[in-house]
Short mmCIF file of C-alpha atoms and ligand atoms in Angstrom, two decimals:
data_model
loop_
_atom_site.label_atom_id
_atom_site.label_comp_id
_atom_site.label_asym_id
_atom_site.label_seq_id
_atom_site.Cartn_x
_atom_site.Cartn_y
_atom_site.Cartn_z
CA UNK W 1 -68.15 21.06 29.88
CA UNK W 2 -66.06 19.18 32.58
CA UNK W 3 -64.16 16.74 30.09
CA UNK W 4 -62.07 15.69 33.37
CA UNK W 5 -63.28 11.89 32.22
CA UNK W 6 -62.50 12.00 28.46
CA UNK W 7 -58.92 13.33 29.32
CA UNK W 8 -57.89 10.64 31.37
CA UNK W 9 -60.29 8.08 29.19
CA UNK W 10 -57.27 9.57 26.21
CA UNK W 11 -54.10 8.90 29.17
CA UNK W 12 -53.82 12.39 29.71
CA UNK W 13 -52.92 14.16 32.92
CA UNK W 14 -56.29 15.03 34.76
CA UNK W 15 -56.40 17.36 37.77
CA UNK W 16 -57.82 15.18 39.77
CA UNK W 17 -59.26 11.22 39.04
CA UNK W 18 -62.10 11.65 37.30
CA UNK W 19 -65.62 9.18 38.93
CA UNK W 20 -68.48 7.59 38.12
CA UNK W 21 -70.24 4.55 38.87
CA UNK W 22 -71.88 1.43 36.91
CA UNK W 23 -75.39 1.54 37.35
CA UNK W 24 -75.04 4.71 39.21
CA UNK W 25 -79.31 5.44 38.42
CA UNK W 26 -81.11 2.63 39.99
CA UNK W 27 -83.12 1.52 42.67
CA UNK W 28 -80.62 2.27 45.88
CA UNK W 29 -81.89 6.07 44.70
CA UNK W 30 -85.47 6.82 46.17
CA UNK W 31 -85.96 9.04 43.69
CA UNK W 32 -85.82 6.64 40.75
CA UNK W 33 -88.09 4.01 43.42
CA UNK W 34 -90.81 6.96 43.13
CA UNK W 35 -90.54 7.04 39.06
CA UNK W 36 -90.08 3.15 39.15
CA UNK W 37 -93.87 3.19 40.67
CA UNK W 38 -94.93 4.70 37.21
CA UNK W 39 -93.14 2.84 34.53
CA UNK W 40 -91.65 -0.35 34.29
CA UNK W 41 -87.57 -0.27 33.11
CA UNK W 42 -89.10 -0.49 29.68
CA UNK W 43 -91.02 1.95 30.25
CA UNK W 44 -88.77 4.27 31.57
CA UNK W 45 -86.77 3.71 28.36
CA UNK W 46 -89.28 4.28 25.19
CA UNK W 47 -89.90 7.69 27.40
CA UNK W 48 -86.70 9.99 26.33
CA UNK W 49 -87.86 12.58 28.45
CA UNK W 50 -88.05 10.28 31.93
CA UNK W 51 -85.05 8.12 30.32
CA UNK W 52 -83.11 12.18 30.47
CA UNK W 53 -84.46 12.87 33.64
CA UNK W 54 -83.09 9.68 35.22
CA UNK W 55 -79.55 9.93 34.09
CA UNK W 56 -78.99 13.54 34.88
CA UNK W 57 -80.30 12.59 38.58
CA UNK W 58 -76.93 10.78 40.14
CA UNK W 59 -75.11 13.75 38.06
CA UNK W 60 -76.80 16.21 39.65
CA UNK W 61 -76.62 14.31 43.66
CA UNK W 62 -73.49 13.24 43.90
CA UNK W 63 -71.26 15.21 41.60
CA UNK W 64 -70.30 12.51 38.93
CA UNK W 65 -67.56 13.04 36.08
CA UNK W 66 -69.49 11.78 33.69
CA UNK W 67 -73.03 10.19 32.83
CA UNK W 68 -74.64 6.90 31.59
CA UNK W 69 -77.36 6.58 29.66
CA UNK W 70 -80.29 5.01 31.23
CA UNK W 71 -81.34 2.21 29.09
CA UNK W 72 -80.12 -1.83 29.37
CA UNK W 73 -78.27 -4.02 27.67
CA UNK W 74 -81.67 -5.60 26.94
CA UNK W 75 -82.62 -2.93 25.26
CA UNK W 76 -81.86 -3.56 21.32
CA UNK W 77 -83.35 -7.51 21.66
CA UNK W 78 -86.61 -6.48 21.54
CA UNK W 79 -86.10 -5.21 17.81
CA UNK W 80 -84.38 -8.55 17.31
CA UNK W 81 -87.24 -10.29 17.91
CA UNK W 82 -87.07 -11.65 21.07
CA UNK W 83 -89.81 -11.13 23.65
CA UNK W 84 -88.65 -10.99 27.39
CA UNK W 85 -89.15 -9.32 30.48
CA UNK W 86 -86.77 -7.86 33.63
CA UNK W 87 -87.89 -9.79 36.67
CA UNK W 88 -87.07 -8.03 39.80
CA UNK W 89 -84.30 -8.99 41.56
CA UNK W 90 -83.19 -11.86 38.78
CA UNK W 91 -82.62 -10.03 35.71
CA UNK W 92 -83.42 -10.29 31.98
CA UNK W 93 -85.55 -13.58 30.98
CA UNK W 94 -86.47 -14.87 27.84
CA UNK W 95 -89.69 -16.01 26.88
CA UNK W 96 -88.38 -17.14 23.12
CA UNK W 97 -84.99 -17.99 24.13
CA UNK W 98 -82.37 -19.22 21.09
CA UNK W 99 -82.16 -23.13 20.98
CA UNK W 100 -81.06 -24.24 17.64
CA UNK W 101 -79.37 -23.16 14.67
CA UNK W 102 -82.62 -22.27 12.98
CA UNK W 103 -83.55 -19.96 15.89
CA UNK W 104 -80.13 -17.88 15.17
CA UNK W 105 -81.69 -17.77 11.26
CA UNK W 106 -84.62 -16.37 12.30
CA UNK W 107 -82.78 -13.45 13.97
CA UNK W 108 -84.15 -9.67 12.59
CA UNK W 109 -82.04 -7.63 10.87
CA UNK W 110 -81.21 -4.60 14.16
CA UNK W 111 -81.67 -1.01 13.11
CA UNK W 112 -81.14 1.49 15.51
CA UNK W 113 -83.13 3.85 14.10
CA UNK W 114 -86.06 1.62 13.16
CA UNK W 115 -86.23 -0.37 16.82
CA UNK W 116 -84.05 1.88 19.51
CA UNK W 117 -85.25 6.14 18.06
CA UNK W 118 -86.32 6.60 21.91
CA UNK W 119 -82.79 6.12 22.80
CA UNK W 120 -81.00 8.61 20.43
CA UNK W 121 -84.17 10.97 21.19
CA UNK W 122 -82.49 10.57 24.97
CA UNK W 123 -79.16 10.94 23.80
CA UNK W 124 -80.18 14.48 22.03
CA UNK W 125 -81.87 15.38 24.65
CA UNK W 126 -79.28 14.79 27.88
CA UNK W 127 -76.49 16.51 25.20
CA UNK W 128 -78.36 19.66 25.29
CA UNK W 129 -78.57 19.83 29.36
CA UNK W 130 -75.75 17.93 30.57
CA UNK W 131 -72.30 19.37 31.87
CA UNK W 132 -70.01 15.89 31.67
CA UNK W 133 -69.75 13.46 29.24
CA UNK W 134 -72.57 11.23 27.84
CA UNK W 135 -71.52 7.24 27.82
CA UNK W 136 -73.24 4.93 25.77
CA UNK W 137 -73.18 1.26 26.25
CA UNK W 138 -74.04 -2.00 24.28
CA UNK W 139 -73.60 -5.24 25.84
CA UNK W 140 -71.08 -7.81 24.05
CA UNK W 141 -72.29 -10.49 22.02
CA UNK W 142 -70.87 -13.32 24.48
CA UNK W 143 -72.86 -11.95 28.04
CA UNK W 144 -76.12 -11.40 25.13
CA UNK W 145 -75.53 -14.81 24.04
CA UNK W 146 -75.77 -15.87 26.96
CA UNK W 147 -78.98 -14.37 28.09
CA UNK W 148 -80.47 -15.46 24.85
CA UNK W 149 -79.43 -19.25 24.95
CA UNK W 150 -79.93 -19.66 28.70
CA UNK W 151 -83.27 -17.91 28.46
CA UNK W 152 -82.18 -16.11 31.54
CA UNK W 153 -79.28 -15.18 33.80
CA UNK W 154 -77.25 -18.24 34.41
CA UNK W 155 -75.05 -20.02 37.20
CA UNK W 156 -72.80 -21.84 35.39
CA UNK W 157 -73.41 -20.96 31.78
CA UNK W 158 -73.91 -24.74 30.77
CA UNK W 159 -76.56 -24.30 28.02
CA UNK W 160 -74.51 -21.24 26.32
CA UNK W 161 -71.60 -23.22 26.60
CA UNK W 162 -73.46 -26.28 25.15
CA UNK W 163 -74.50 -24.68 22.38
CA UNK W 164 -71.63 -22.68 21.79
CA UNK W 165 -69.38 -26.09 22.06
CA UNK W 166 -71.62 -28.14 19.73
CA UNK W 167 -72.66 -25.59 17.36
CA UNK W 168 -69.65 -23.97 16.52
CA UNK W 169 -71.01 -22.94 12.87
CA UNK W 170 -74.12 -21.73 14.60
CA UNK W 171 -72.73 -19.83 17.64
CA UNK W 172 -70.01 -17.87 15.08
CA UNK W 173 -73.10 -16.94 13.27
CA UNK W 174 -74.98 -15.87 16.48
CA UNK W 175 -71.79 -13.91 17.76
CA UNK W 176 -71.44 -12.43 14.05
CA UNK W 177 -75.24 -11.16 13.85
CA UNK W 178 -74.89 -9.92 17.39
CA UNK W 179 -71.39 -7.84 16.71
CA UNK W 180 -72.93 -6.37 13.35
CA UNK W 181 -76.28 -5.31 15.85
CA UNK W 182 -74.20 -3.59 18.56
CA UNK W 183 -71.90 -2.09 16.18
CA UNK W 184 -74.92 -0.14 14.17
CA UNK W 185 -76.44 0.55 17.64
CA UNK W 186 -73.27 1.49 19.49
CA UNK W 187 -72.41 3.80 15.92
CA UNK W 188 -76.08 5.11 16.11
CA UNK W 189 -75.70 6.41 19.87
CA UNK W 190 -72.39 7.91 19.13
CA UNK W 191 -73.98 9.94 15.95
CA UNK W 192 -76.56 11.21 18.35
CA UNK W 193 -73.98 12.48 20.53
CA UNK W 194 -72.77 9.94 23.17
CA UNK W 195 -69.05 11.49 24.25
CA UNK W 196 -67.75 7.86 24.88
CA UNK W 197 -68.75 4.43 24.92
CA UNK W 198 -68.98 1.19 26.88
CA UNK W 199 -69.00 -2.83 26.13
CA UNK W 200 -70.20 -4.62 28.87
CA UNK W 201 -69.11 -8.55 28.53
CA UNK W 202 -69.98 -9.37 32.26
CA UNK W 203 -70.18 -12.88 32.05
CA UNK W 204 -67.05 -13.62 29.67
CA UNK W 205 -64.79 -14.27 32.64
CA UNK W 206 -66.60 -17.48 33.00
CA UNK W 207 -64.96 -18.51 30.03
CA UNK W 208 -61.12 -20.20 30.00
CA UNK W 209 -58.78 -18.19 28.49
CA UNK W 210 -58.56 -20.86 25.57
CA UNK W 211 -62.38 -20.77 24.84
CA UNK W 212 -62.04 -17.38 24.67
CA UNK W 213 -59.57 -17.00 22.41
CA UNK W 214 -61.58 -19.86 20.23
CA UNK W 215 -65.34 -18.66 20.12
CA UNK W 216 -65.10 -14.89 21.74
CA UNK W 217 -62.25 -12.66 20.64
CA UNK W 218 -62.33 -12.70 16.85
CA UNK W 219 -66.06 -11.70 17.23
CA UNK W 220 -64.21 -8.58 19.76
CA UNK W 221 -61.76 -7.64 17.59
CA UNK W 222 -64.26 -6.93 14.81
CA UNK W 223 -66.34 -5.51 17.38
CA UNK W 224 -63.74 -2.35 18.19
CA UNK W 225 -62.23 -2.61 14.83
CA UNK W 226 -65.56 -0.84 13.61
CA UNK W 227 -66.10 1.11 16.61
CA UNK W 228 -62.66 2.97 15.89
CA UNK W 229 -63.95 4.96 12.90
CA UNK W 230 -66.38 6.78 15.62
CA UNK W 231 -63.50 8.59 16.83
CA UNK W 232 -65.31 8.76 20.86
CA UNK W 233 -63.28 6.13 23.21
CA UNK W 234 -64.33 2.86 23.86
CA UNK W 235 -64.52 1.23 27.70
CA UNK W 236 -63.93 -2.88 27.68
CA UNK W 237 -65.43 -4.15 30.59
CA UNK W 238 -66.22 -7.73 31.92
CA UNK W 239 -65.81 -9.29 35.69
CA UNK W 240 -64.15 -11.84 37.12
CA UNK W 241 -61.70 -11.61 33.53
CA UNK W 242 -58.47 -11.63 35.27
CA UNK W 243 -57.15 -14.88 33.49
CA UNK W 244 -58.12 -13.21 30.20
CA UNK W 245 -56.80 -9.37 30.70
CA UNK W 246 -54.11 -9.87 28.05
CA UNK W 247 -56.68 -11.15 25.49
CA UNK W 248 -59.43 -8.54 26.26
CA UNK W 249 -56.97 -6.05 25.87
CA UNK W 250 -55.70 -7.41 22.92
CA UNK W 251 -59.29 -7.89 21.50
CA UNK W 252 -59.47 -3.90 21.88
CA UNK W 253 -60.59 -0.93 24.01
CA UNK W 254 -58.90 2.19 24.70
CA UNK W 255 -59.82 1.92 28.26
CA UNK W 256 -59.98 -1.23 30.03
CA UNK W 257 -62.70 -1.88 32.89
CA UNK W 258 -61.17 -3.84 35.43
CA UNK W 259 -63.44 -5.80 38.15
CA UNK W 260 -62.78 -5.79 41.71
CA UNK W 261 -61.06 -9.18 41.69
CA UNK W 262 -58.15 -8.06 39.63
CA UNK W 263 -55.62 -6.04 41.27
CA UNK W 264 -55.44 -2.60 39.61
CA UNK W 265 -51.54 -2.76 39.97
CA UNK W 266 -51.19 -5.78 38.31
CA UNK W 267 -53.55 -4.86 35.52
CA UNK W 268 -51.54 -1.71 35.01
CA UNK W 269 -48.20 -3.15 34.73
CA UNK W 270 -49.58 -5.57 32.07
CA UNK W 271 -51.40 -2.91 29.75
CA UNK W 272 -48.40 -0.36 29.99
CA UNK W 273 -50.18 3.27 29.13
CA UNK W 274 -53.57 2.20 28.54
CA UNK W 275 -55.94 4.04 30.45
CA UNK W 276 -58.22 1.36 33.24
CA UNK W 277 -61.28 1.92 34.76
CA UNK W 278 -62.07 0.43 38.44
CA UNK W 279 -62.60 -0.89 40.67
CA UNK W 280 -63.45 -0.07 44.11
CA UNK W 281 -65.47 -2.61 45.73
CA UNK W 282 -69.03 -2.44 46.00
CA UNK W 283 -69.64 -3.84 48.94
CA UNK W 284 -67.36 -1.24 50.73
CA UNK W 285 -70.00 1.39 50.29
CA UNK W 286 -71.73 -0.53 52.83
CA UNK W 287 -68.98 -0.10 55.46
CA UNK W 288 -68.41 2.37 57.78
CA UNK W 289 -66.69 5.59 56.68
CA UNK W 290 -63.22 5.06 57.84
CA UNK W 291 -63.38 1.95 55.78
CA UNK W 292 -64.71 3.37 52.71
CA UNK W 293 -62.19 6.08 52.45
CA UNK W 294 -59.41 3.19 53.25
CA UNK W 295 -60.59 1.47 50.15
CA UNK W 296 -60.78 4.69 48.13
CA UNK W 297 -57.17 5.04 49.00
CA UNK W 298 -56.30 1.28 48.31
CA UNK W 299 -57.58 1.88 44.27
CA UNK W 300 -55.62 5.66 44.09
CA UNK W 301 -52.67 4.07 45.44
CA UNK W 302 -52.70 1.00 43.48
CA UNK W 303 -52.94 3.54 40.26
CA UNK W 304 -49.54 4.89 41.56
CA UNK W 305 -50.39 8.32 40.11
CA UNK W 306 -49.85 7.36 36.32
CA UNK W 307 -52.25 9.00 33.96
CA UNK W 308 -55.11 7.57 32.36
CA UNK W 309 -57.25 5.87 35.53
CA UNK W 310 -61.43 6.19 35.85
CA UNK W 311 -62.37 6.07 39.41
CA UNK W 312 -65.33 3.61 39.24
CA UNK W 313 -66.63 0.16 41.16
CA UNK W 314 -65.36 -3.45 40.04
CA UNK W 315 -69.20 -4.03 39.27
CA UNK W 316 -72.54 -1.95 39.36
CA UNK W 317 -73.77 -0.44 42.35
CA UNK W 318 -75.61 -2.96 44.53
CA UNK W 319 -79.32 -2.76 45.91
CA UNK W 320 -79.74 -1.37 49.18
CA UNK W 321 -76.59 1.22 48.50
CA UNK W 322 -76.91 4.31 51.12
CA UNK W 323 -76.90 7.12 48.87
CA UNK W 324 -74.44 9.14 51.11
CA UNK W 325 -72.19 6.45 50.78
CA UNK W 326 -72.04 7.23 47.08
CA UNK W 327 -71.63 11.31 47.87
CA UNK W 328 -68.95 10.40 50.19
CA UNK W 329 -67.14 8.18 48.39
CA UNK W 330 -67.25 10.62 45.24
CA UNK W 331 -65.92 13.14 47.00
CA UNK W 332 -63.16 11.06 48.60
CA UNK W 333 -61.94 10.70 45.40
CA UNK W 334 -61.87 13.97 44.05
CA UNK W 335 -60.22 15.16 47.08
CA UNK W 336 -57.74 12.58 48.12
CA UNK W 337 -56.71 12.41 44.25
CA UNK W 338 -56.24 16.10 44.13
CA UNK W 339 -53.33 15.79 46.81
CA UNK W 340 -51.61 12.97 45.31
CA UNK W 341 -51.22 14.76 41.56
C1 LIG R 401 -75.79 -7.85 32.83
C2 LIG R 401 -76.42 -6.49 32.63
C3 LIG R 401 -77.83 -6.21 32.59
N1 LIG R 401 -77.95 -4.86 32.38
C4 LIG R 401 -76.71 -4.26 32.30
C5 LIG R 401 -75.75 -5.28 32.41
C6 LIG R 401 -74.27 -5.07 32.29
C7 LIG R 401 -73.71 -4.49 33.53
C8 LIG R 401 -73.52 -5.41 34.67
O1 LIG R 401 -72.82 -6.41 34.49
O2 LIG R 401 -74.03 -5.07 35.74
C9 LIG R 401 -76.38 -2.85 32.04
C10 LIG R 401 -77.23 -1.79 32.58
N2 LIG R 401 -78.52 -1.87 33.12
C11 LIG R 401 -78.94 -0.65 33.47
C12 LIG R 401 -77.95 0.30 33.13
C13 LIG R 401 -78.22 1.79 33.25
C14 LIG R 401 -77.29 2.76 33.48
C15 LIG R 401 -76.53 2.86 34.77
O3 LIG R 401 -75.49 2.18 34.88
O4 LIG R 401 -76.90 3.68 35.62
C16 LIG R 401 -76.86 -0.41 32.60
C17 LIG R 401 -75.51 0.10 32.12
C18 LIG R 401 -80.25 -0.31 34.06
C19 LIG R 401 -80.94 -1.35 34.85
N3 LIG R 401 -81.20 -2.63 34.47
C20 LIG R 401 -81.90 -3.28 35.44
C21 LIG R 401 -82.11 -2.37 36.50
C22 LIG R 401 -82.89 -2.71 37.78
C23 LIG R 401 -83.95 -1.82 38.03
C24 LIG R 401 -85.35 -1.81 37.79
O5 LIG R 401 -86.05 -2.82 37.55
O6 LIG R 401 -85.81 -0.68 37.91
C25 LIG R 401 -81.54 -1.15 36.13
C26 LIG R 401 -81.53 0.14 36.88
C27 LIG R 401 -82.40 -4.68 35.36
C28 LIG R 401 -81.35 -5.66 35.04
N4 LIG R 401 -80.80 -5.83 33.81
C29 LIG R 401 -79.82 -6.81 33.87
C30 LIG R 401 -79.75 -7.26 35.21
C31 LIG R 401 -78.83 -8.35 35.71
C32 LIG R 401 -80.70 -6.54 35.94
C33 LIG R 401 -80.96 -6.57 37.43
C34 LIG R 401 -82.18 -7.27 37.86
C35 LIG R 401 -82.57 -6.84 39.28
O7 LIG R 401 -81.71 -6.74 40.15
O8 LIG R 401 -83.77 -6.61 39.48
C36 LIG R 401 -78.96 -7.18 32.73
#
């Protein structure tokens, strides 16, 4: 197996920087358009078979370091009790959305097992075939809180922050039953096989650095405190979390995902040896070659050749991605990394 990306994922020396990309199976891919014309993304998801197929695919293209597992951070609500649907082009919404502190009582009891088997049946599946590392990924209870107060995705995050601001007995309860949910589905996908793990809290930079020290990090510090006993490494990811690196970091992680509006430099002098994934920007695979391959450079350089650094965007790939963009910049990195180490 090419464990290029759990090596540096530990901080060790890799022979070259090891790539892959959030949301690297989706829609820019006309071969996941043609499945998509089949099965709906839940659909795709309570198949294991299509749910393999799907995440081997950008593997197999472009020549990715490691995999993701196709599935969403939706995924586990369902079980939850929460009925909701992806709308194209908007995201997750709602249709029973969280408004009072009964509505967090009324919350089911997650079991991976019971509510998510499809997934691990995935996960057993893509461990058999697949020649990189398997990541699994959870979202974190704030950016799920947030879907499930705002009944949708959000602008300005004013009924989460409401709630979470009013409620405060409430809301710890809420990010409580949501950390004990992830953990036993995160712990699940990592018994079934996943070589690593990610937590994506993509709307927690929205937060001050106070609130999130108030209402968000104890919740995270539980969060990795009981995903250490897995022994696989854990990725901490969120956007737009520059004002809160030091307390994300400090909430746990062995790697940290950092978004394309944090300087990978600066981020690395402030976390000393621990390993960072990012964060090329997305938009740049929209540009013309020269351009790219400027920016590729920009993130190697700004990694100064320490150990321990992911090649990946500062967000998922966006719509409308040309899918030799995505070859090219792949192999920009394994090649103009090889030089520099
Ligand atoms: C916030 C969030 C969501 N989902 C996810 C996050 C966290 C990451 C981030 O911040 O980008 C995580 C996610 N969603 C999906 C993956 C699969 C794996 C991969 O990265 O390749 C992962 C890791 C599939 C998906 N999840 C979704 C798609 C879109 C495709 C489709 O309908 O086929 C895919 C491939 C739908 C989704 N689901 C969500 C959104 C905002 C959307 C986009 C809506 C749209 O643009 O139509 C919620």
């Amino acid at each position: 197996m090419n464990d290029v990306f759990l090596r540096a994922a530990r901080g060790e020396a890799t022979p070259y920087t090891p790539v892959w990309f959030m949301r690297q199976a989706g829609r820019y891919q006309p071969e996941y358009r043609k499945i998509r014309e089949r099965y709906t993304l839940p659909e795709i998801v309570r198949h294991p078979e299509v749910t393999a197929e799907v995440t081997r695919l950008p593997v197999r293209q472009f020549g990715f370091d490691a995999a993701i597992l196709f599935a969403d951070i939706t995924t586990p609500l369902y079980g939850m009790g929460f009925d909701l649907d992806i709308v194209e082009g908007r995201g997750p919404v709602i249709h029973n959305p969280i408004d009072t502190a009964e509505d967090v009582r009324r919350i089911h009891l997650f079991s991976a097992e019971a509510h998510t088997p499809f997934v691990l049946e995935a996960i057993r599946i893509l461990k058999r075939e697949l020649e990189v590392p398997l990541i699994g990924f959870a979202g974190a209870p704030f950016t799920l809180a947030s879907y499930l107060i705002e009944g949708g995705p959000s602008k300005n995050f004013v009924k989460v922050k409401g709630f979470m601001y009013a409620e405060e007995e409430a809301w710890n309860l809420l990010m409580r039953t949501l950390t004990n949910a992830m953990v036993e589905y995160l712990s699940a996908q990592a018994a079934a096989g996943a070589d690593a793990l990610q937590v994506f809290d993509s709307w927690v930079g929205r937060l001050t650095r106070h609130d999130y020290e108030r209402y968000v990090a104890p919740h995270m510090r539980r969060l990795f405190e009981a995903l250490k006993p897995l022994g696989v490494p854990v990725v901490h990811f969120g956007t737009q979390t520059m004002h809160l690196l030091s307390p994300m970091a400090e909430a746990g992680g062995d790697v940290i995902g950092v978004d394309t509006t944090t300087p990978l430099d600066w981020a690395r002098d402030r976390l000393g040896t621990r390993p960072v994934q990012g964060n090329l920007d997305p938009t740049l695979l929209f540009a013309p070659e020269p351009v790219l391959a400027r920016g590729v450079e920009a993130v190697l350089s700004a990694n100064t050749g320490r150990p321990g650094h992911i090649f990946n965007l500062g967000h998922g790939i966006l719509p409308g991605t040309p899918p030799d963009a995505v070859r090219r910049a792949v192999e920009l990195v394994h090649t103009l990394s090889e030089v520099r180490t």
